[in-house]
Structures are given as C-alpha cells and as structure tokens.
Amino acid sequence: MLLPLCVVAEQLKSPNGNLTMTFKVNNGFPYYSLDFKGKAVIKDSRIGLEIKNDSGLMDGFVLKDSKTSTFDETWTPVWGETKTIRNYYNELAVTLAQPQHNNRYIIVRFRLYDDGLGFRYEFPKQDHLNYFVIKEEHSQFAMAGDHKAFWLPGDYDTEEYSTMTSKLSEIRGLMKSAVTENVSQKVFSPTGVQTALQMKTDDGLYINLHEAALKDYPCMSLNLDDSKMIFESWLTPDAQGSKGYMQTPCTSPWRTIIVSDDARVMLSSNLILNLNDPCKYTDTSWIKPMKYVGVWWAMITGMNTWSYTNATSIKLGQFDYSKAVPSGTHGATTENVKKYIDFAAAHHIPGVLVEGWNVGWEDWFGNSKEDVFDFVTPYPDFHVDELHRYAAERGVELIMHHETSASVRNYERHMDAAYKFMADNGYHAVKSGYVGNIIPRGEYHYGQWMVNHFLYCVTKAADYHIMVNAHEAVRPTGLCRTYPNLIGNEAARGTEYEAMGGNNTDHTTILPFTRLQGGPMDYTPGIFDTKLTFLDAIGRKDHSFVHSTLVRQLALYVTMYSPLQMAADLPENYNKHLDAFKFIEDVPVDWDDSRYLEAEPGDYITVARKGKGTDDWYVGNTSDENGHSSVLKLDFLDKYKKYEATLYCDAPNAHFRDNPGAYVITTKKVNSRTVLKLKAAPGGGFAISIKAVK
Amino acid sequence: MLLPLCVVAEQLKSPNGNLTMTFKVNNGFPYYSLDFKGKAVIKDSRIGLEIKNDSGLMDGFVLKDSKTSTFDETWTPVWGETKTIRNYYNELAVTLAQPQHNNRYIIVRFRLYDDGLGFRYEFPKQDHLNYFVIKEEHSQFAMAGDHKAFWLPGDYDTEEYSTMTSKLSEIRGLMKSAVTENVSQKVFSPTGVQTALQMKTDDGLYINLHEAALKDYPCMSLNLDDSKMIFESWLTPDAQGSKGYMQTPCTSPWRTIIVSDDARVMLSSNLILNLNDPCKYTDTSWIKPMKYVGVWWAMITGMNTWSYTNATSIKLGQFDYSKAVPSGTHGATTENVKKYIDFAAAHHIPGVLVEGWNVGWEDWFGNSKEDVFDFVTPYPDFHVDELHRYAAERGVELIMHHETSASVRNYERHMDAAYKFMADNGYHAVKSGYVGNIIPRGEYHYGQWMVNHFLYCVTKAADYHIMVNAHEAVRPTGLCRTYPNLIGNEAARGTEYEAMGGNNTDHTTILPFTRLQGGPMDYTPGIFDTKLTFLDAIGRKDHSFVHSTLVRQLALYVTMYSPLQMAADLPENYNKHLDAFKFIEDVPVDWDDSRYLEAEPGDYITVARKGKGTDDWYVGNTSDENGHSSVLKLDFLDKYKKYEATLYCDAPNAHFRDNPGAYVITTKKVNSRTVLKLKAAPGGGFAISIKAVK
C-alpha cells in the first residue's frame, strides 16, 4: 500500500497513555482522530472554518510547525465539588499555514487529558489575518458507530427540552416528537442537537461532546450527517446569518470530548473547568455559596401571580400603580415575603428570592416590548426598606430578581442603576431571566451578541460584588472558573417544568452527564408536595406533578451539584415534613471532596460529598422509573473516625407516581468499613448525612 | 351627478383662509387633500397603516367622530431664529373606527397652519388595539403635477448625497447617477427619496414634505409612483424587515406639508418646531449657543490623522500605546490643541473641538468592530488635565468628540462613564458620530432602534448638562424644541465634502429649504483657503476645493442658521485674513429676529438677523454658480436708530472657481431707509454686519 506523500501526522498520548490523539494534514485538509484504549472514539475528522467573502480556513494547509508540551498544576476553585483540581494534560499545538494566502496561519491546540480531549482554533495577529467573519465552523466529530445518545433538539433560543434517548440513527425520525407544542422551540435542522451531548457506545464507552470557555463567539450546536455518523459544529447565527465577528489575536472556544469506559469518570471530570482560564478576580471573599427559599413556586404553579394588577398594558413611569386595583393574587407582598424570611431564619437558609417584586409584570411577555422593566421600582405592596431591615435582623438576605423579558438593550441601560440599587439595599445575588425573543430583534439567545451580553452582566456584577444566577442564558461552558460569581445557570428544563407537564422520570439521572458538564444548574429542587395537592385546595385539579419521590428531592441537593441551591417548595409544605427538611437544612452547598459511587446515564447516579471544612459526608442517589438497589461501601470515610448517619429512604412501597411521599428516616452509627444496602423506589432515591462524631 | 352615499367629508381652513384641507372617508378608505388659494397642493391621498399579522388599519373605516378646534400660542425658544414663535393653527381630529374589528379605532389629527399642514396617526389605548407591529405606513402625498424637486435618493443609512434637481418624472432615470461610487450609499427603490423634500410647481407654488417629532418610530422616506405622481411613506425597516413596534397609547410622527407661493415663507416657517412638544427641561440655563474652532479640518483634508500610530489592529486595554511608535501625523496633540485654544481665546471663540484625542482610531472604520472606543482614554500625547487648565485659564472650553463607529451597544455601555468624564473635565458639549454600519448588525441608522438611541443620548446628556451635536444621526424633525440640548446635527453633506470631491455650488442655497427644515445643521463653514493651498505645500496636488468664494463662507454663518457654528479652517489660514475673520468673530449664533429677504431654492438666499439681546443686525447672502444681484432695503432696521455697516463683498472679479479669495470690505453708515445694491459673485455671496451706533 502506498501512502500519499502529502500526509503529515503527529501523535499525542494522554498522561496515563489510555488516550491517543492523531493529527494529520492530508492533501491540505487537517484531520484529527481519538482512540481510547485502542478503541476509536473519534474517527478521522476534518477541522476548519468557512469565512465570509474569503476562500476560508478549510483547506490548502501545510503543517508549518508543531509543538508538544506537558502541563501539570493543581488549583483551588473558589467553590466546587472538590477542594483542589488537578489540571494535567499533554499538549500538541500545530501551526497550519496557507501558502496560497501569503502564508497566513492558524494554530490548532490540542490538550489531551486522561479523561478526554480539548481542542481549539487560535488566530494569531498577523498581516494577512486580522478582521474576519465566520460563515461556519466545520469541526467534525466522526463517531465510530451508531451510539446511544441523550440528546436535545438543536435550537438557537432554548435548551428547555426533555432529553431524548435514542440511537444516533433514530434522531431524524424522532425530531418532530422531541419538540413540544405551544412552546417557543424551533429546531435548526432535522438532525441538529445541542451540547453537552452524552453518548454511550455498544461496547461500553461513554463519550461526551461539548465546549469550554465560550466567550465572544457563538454557541456551538452539532449537526449529524446520519449517513456517516459524523457530527459537525453548527454555530448560532446573528440577525444577518453571520456566525462570528473576529479580530486577531483571538481563539475559538475549546471543543471538548470527554471519554471513559466508566460512567463515574464522566461525572467527576474537570476537563471543561480546566480548559477555562484561572479566576480573573483577586478578591473573591464576597462570593459565597448559599441555599435559599423564595416567592416563586407559588407563581410557577399558578397559585399566585408575578403581577400586581390585572391591567393589560403598562407604560413604565406613566401607569399609576398607586391608583391601580390590585388583583389580589400578587405573590411578592411584604407580608408574604416575611413568611419566607421567618422560615429561612428558622432553618438557617441564608437567602430569600422574591420574584414579581418590581413593576411591569402585567404585560412583560410576548409583546416584544422594549421598555418592559426598570429593575428598581417596587410594586406598592412590596416594601424594600422594611424587608431589608426585617431580613437583616434575622440574619437573612433577599435575593434580587431581574427578569429582562430578553429586552437586552433595556437591561443594559438600567444595569448600573439596578446593581447599585442592589448594593444599596442589601442584595448580593441576582437571578436574571431572558424569557422570550431577544431584543435586538433577530438576535438569538446563543449568538455571539448574547454570549457577549451574558458575560458582560457577570463582570459588571462583579464590580458591585454581586453573584449572578442567569436563567434562559447560554448553556455554561466552565466560565465559572474564571468568573466564580457566575454562581448558577438554568439552561435546561428545571423543576419548574414539573408544574408544566412534568419532567421525564430519568431527567435527573441524565442532567449531570449533560447540562452540568459546563457548570452548576439552579435546578430548584426540594418539592415535598410532589403531587401539588395545595392546588387541589384552590380548585385546580388538572395540574401536573413532580416525577420524583420526596426522598429523591432531598438527594438532588447532593446529586445536582450547585453552590446555589433552592428549597423550592412552599414553607407550609415543608412545615408538614420538618424531619425530612432537616436534610436540606444540613446539606452543604460547597465541598472538599466528591466521590461518584455509581452512575449510569438515564438510570441512576449515586454520589458522596464531603462538606467544605468539615468531616461530614452527604450521599445522594437519584434513580429512574425502575428504581435502583445500591450496595454502598463507605470506604471514603476517614478510617480513624466514627460517624453517625441519618438515612432518608423511600419507604418500601414508595413510588414517584402513586406514593411519592412515603419515606423512612433512620439513624445509624457507621465507619469506613460499613456497607449499606439501600433501595431507591421507582423515581426515587436516597439521601444520607454522615456526621463525624466528635 | 350622483355622489356615492358612503362619502363623508370634513373641511378645515387655515387661520388666514389660504389653505383648505379636506378629509373624507370613501367606501371605508380615508383620504385627505390640500389646496392653497384654490390650487391643488395634495390631491386626494389615502392614509393608513399595514400591520403585521393583521388585516391592518387601511380600510373598513367609518368616521365615528370629528372635532375641530383652534390653537394660538406664542412661545419662547431656548435658542432660535426669532425671540418668540407663534403656534397658530386650526385642528381637525377624526376618529376612524373599524366596525369589523370590534370597533377598534384610530385618530388622525390634522393641524392646518397658514404655511402648511401637519397630520399624524394616534393610537389610543383600547382593548382591541394594544401591541402591534407596523408592516408599512401608507400615507400618500398625491402631487398635482410633475413638479421640480430637490431630492436625495432614499437610503436607510445616509443623507450624505448631493441634491438632485429635476422633474419628478426624471427621478427614476437619474437615480443611478445620484449615487456616488465608493461611498456606502444604497437606495431602497428606483424612485425613493428622502425628506425634507422641496418642490416647486410650474405655477410657482413651493411645497415641502417632511416629518416632525420623530420619536420611537422609524424615519420616513417617500416612494414615488411616477405614473401618477403620488408619493407614499416608506418607513425604515429593522433587522427583520419590520417597521415599528408600537404599544398604545402612541402616535406616529407628524407628516408635514409646508406650502407657499413665496419661497421666503418656506424658510421662515416654524411649522415643524410648532408640531413638536414644548421643552421638557425646567432648567435650560446650561444650554448655550456657541461658536467653535477645532482640530478637524486638518484631518478631513488628510494633512493630519485622527490616529496616533500606524498600527493596523488595536484591542483596547491590550494595546500598549505608551510603547507604540507615533506616526508623527497625529492631529490631537497637546501642543497643537494649545494653538487652537490660543486662537480661540484671541478671537472670542468659546469652544475648541478636538477629534482623534482618544485611543482606538487606528482601526475604527470598516471592520464592524464592536469594542472600538472607550471614550475616556486619551492618546499619550493628549493631556486632558493640562488642556483643561490651559483652556479654562483663557476662557475657552474644549468640545468633546465621541465617534461611535456606529457600534451602538458599545457606546451605550460607556455612555455614563463618558459623560461623567466630560463633566469632570470641563466639557459641556459633545460632537458624536455614527460612521459605518450599525451594530447591532442589520439595524439601520434611521430605523426605530436608532431613532430611539439618538434621543436616549440627548436625554441622558441632559442629565449631565451636556449639549449634543450628532453627526450621521437621523435627520432632525424639530426635536430641538423639546430637547434644546440637541444643539446640532449633520444629516447632510457638510463642508467636509468640499475636501472630498466638493459640494454642488448651489448646495447652500438648497439646504435651508430641505435639511434645515427639521433643525440646525453643523455645516462647519468658514473655509478661507478654499483652494486648500496648504495641501499643495505638503505635495498633495490632486485635492478638491470648496465651491464657494471666501465671502460666501462668511455669509453662511447667517444663511445657515445654527446655534452651534464652527470656524472650520486652520488658524494659520485665518491669520492671513483677520479682517475677514472679524465677521466670524462678530456674528452671533442666537437671534431675536430673522427676515428672509430673498430666496429661490437652487439660486440664492438672503437673510437678515438681529443678534440676541442687541440692536445689531447681520445679513448674509449665498448664491449659486450664476451669482446674484441684490437690492436690499434695510427697512427692518429701527427707524429711530443709526447704524454702521461693514460690508464683506466679493470683489468684482471674484469667482468661486478661479478667484475665490478676492474680497472687498467697506464700511458705511446706514439706516432704515438705506437701500444697498450688492452683487454676489458666481458661487459667492455677501455678509454684512450692521451695528447700532450708541
């Protein structure tokens, strides 16, 4: 056999040798491939970019230079799943030049970890490559088979889809059914999917495709050529269809491929965080993980409203709320908020979120209304000063809410005043929202314009020592390492959907493999009245329910890692189960260690975590509709210490559909040699607190 | 003859009876028409709006109500051509309902003045008309003949065209030649034109079409059906092709038709100002008309540069200017600015504009670069503190310059800091610029998005007591009445084009009929070295020249009314003609009275103005390539006062092309019985100061 003369190849091994990345230039086209223990993860895949009004950065390349290096550093996150994180990789940086374009060149940088590969395009400053506009990025990910995939339809504006589980070859046929009617979902292609995309091969490999460090670049989705099983990058366009305005020197985000034959490794991977830049802030003392309750579930379920009146059209500054007739359903009243403050204070919950406190909610949605909120004017029945004082006296602080209605110019115009209002009134965290179509009209939630905006909010908030929890923002890509005041994101179907039709029962066994790869999610767990019986009382019988047992709601505080965790149910529902609520009260939101004990996407996840600065451990399991039996060795405990465990378990007859509220709480002395046999009910789980005996 | 039964008509007369407006509803379609002294100005013309996803507000109307009223008020502008302005009109407000749409209704309000008509659409708040999106406004202006027109091609992004003078029927054939190559001009239709559109009928009527009070609505152009000579409104679209997002209660801008058989009335008309709202500010003491010189003409002519280095790509905050090699051509150096300050101080010019003072100019244009300027960081050779001190000591203040490169999000993000920087450093006025394509990409300079932005700048500037002179902004529509810190606009070809190919010789005899109808223009007159001989000295021989005599440059300070007037030439050129410069030094920028003595669009304009708070008058004449002979009666002077006149006249052999610098200055005692015979050279004019003898 004759190899073509023009093939040039470079190989790179992961530190432990399990992964091999091969890069080559063949007839001017650059390719890479990836093997794990001799199995193909990514077959020969082309890389390159199509440029507007230019022949592009796709072909005609020669390998001008290549450099390998090794990096090994252990860093300490401001908050996280573990106290320290090791960033250990071998790197290959190839310089690709185009002789026919005055030798303009790009660098493709590959970083190979033991748990996967990251690569990105780098565009150094040079005379013949300065400003350019990306027409499309063509990074391929050629799959070696028709894998099982956990996928969401590709969409420029929303990630709030139920995860589809199917073979890659089935995506096209299932696409239509994957889209929910009556929701603003719009797929961009019959085989387009979002990242993070989790797959499993027939021979037991887990593969995850995503991106890291998405800054000043459009968010990437993937389009599948299902005749060849090749994924290709598909960037989010702007209002004119362009996909990225670039000025050298600049880079693309990292394209990430996490791979292992052990599902638990997928969950403990720090590859995406490691590919992000170190923290940009010198002082991070003001960034504090926290739990919170809030005036929210009552609105999501329809018991209360965000709006104060039944008016149908408001012009801020012109509508006189003081003379308006209240609807009587407003949730964010001073009186009601005080109940939440009281509950939070009684149970050591530091934060109280209040949505619907500010004027403008009467017609905020669906009108492409630009001047929709001002973020500083409270409704007449919400007393900012009084609530600030009341909360502060009880050691609690309010969490701000900025729904923008996706009216982004309006938000940016008010941002300084809004953040200053927060600083003046004792708010240190904001939940922001971007529901609806983006203004400037024609832009998408995941385009470069909005990617830029979301980070602008975070860095500007940092100036005011404000933490940001952005909903309907672009899916996270590990930026929380660099900007750790980005303390939360939604970017997937959260608990709110349990009140709007429900989530799949296996939803929380998938999210840590997909959505959470890029950063924590404000999933808002903790619904105790999973059947929403409080709605029956007000005559609403047709509502949906939470596809989970009560115990699994506890477990989510451990399985869904987040430095910001809501206890989302109504205080009156918690007051009926204060024994179970004790777990929420106890569970930390920041950790020194995390051990993924069992995991299979779509089936179950069991994780043990050690509370930050303590000797206490917390274990959580979430299971799908089949339930799960666990045999847990507590060998992660200090073998010289004794512990008392409190086990929050589904009752033997518990079931997410028929008997979700049946739980058993037991206590038990345990040590590092203890083996626990536990059973999660269908749609159930378990939660354990293991406190060191002093 | 039988009239159709369904015609309902209303008539309205102007206060002096010369104008008659007829409104009717015929078969559900609303029409209006306008006569002047029995001559048709506007023939039956349909009005209405096309609405997105709606059958529209075009037809199916019944006349539900009609109200007439009279208004007569005299108001005092903060600055202006006259001390007071009379706002005297008869009004007809018709309520048009659509029975087939739950009787939703609009109001069309007509205001008929002695010098023209204004009408607008009003959309009261109602259950069945709340949020809507305009697909197109269809306001017709049916001409009674094939008039002569002074027109600019219709364009969503620039008004910087040379005026075309032709019959309406010739527009289509001339359109191609009206567009300048190598400039970002793009016409929207083969018969599209901009407003203010000045016309003249064969029987001597002057008709002007424009709009007033353009706020939160796209700018209107006109599209001509040249088979019927019917103009129709053509709004500027947004990035998605929509033409206006509306929430009731709201209104359209006024559509204006100024008409007279005396060209001078067209120039003295206050119809557009009168149709705007009264001043919104309670304190206007900080708004001060002023003259200025500036570091500008040297860059426009190519003698100096805005940029400090020859670098080709800058990232703000990353590029280290302190280590960069200066190009040596930078204009805004401390040393150079001091020369302008010295000159200004010596000649009682209050302001010094400096362009190119701030970092980022190296690659500001043509790259769709978002983070292009920060508006607060000076180049290393521009010392803010020192210049502030130096100017203040000499009774002069610097004028800020904010070129935005049309990167609007970037400007709004920096705006507060930029205005605060001005307040901190003694700047009270800003010249802003919007060169290039708008970011957000896909938006146009004249769309609703930008109309909103331009006013946002003005109102925000008012918070800092800053006056705004916006270039490349939407053409003015009298908003300076409501927001008198909007002290200038460009929005037409200014003097800068004399250095870039030249302006038509009759340009300044047309602008007061067209561009200036909406508000003052920062035309930047006062070029003494009209042949740009200073460029010959540096080896540039192929440059263009100013199509004007030196004397006409003086006259423009009177003929081109503006509260902000630049003396645009280089100090060294002024120093060669300080006798002529005396007129610029003397001429006021604010007036108690103005008398248009002679006028014919495209030929000549002669105006006399009385300086604010003085007994002194200033007369100016601008004439086209044919020159002009005037016999001026000075009967506007106080008959009990004596005056000394200084006459700045073209020398007998002066000519804008061959002998532009030949002038004669004479003085003469005059009074109200004096008659002056004066001759403007081809492309010339005359300027007279008439000072009362005390």
Coordinates of C-alpha atoms in Angstrom, one line a residue, chain A residues 125 127 130-131 238-240 245 247-250 312-315 318-319 363 367-371 408-409 412-413 416 439-443 448-450 452-453 456 460, chain B residues 125 127 130-131 238-240 245 247-250 312-315 318-319 363 367-371 408-409 412-413 416 439-443 448-450 452-453 456 460:
Chain A
K125 CA -2.4 38.5 14.9
D127 CA -0.8 41.0 8.5
N130 CA -6.9 40.4 11.1
Y131 CA -10.7 41.0 10.9
D238 CA -26.7 36.6 14.2
A239 CA -29.6 38.6 12.8
Q240 CA -27.9 38.6 9.4
Y245 CA -17.1 38.6 14.1
Q247 CA -10.4 40.2 15.4
T248 CA -7.0 38.6 15.8
P249 CA -5.5 37.7 18.1
C250 CA -8.4 35.6 19.2
T312 CA -53.2 44.5 30.2
S313 CA -50.8 47.2 29.1
I314 CA -48.3 49.2 31.2
K315 CA -46.0 52.0 30.3
Q318 CA -46.9 56.5 33.1
F319 CA -49.1 53.8 34.7
D363 CA -47.6 42.6 30.1
N367 CA -45.1 41.6 23.2
S368 CA -41.5 42.3 22.1
K369 CA -41.8 45.1 24.5
E370 CA -38.5 47.0 24.9
D371 CA -39.1 49.2 28.0
V408 CA -31.4 43.3 26.4
R409 CA -30.8 46.9 25.5
E412 CA -28.0 47.1 29.9
R413 CA -29.3 50.7 30.0
D416 CA -25.7 50.1 36.7
I439 CA -34.4 42.4 21.5
P440 CA -32.3 43.5 19.4
R441 CA -34.8 41.6 17.2
G442 CA -33.3 38.9 15.1
E443 CA -30.6 38.0 17.5
Q448 CA -22.2 35.9 19.8
W449 CA -24.2 39.1 20.7
M450 CA -25.9 37.4 23.6
N452 CA -21.1 38.7 25.0
H453 CA -24.0 40.2 26.9
Y456 CA -20.9 41.5 30.4
K460 CA -20.3 44.1 35.7
Chain B
K125 CA -55.2 52.6 24.3
D127 CA -58.9 46.6 24.3
N130 CA -52.7 47.4 22.2
Y131 CA -49.4 45.9 20.8
D238 CA -35.4 46.9 11.3
A239 CA -33.1 43.9 11.0
Q240 CA -36.1 41.6 10.4
Y245 CA -43.1 48.2 17.3
Q247 CA -47.8 50.0 22.2
T248 CA -50.9 52.0 22.6
P249 CA -51.4 54.8 23.6
C250 CA -48.9 56.1 21.0
T312 CA -3.4 48.2 11.9
S313 CA -5.3 46.4 14.7
I314 CA -6.0 47.6 18.2
K315 CA -7.6 45.8 21.1
Q318 CA -4.4 45.3 25.5
F319 CA -2.5 47.5 23.0
D363 CA -8.8 50.6 13.0
N367 CA -14.3 46.3 10.5
S368 CA -17.7 46.1 12.2
K369 CA -15.7 46.3 15.3
E370 CA -17.7 46.4 18.5
D371 CA -15.3 47.4 21.2
V408 CA -24.1 51.4 19.5
R409 CA -24.1 48.9 22.2
E412 CA -24.4 52.9 25.4
R413 CA -22.3 50.7 27.7
D416 CA -22.4 57.1 31.7
I439 CA -24.0 47.4 15.4
P440 CA -26.5 45.6 16.3
R441 CA -25.8 44.3 12.8
G442 CA -28.8 44.5 10.5
E443 CA -30.2 47.7 12.0
Q448 CA -36.8 52.8 15.2
W449 CA -33.9 51.2 17.1
M450 CA -31.5 54.0 16.2
N452 CA -34.6 55.6 20.0
H453 CA -30.9 55.6 20.6
Y456 CA -31.6 58.4 24.5
K460 CA -29.0 61.2 29.1

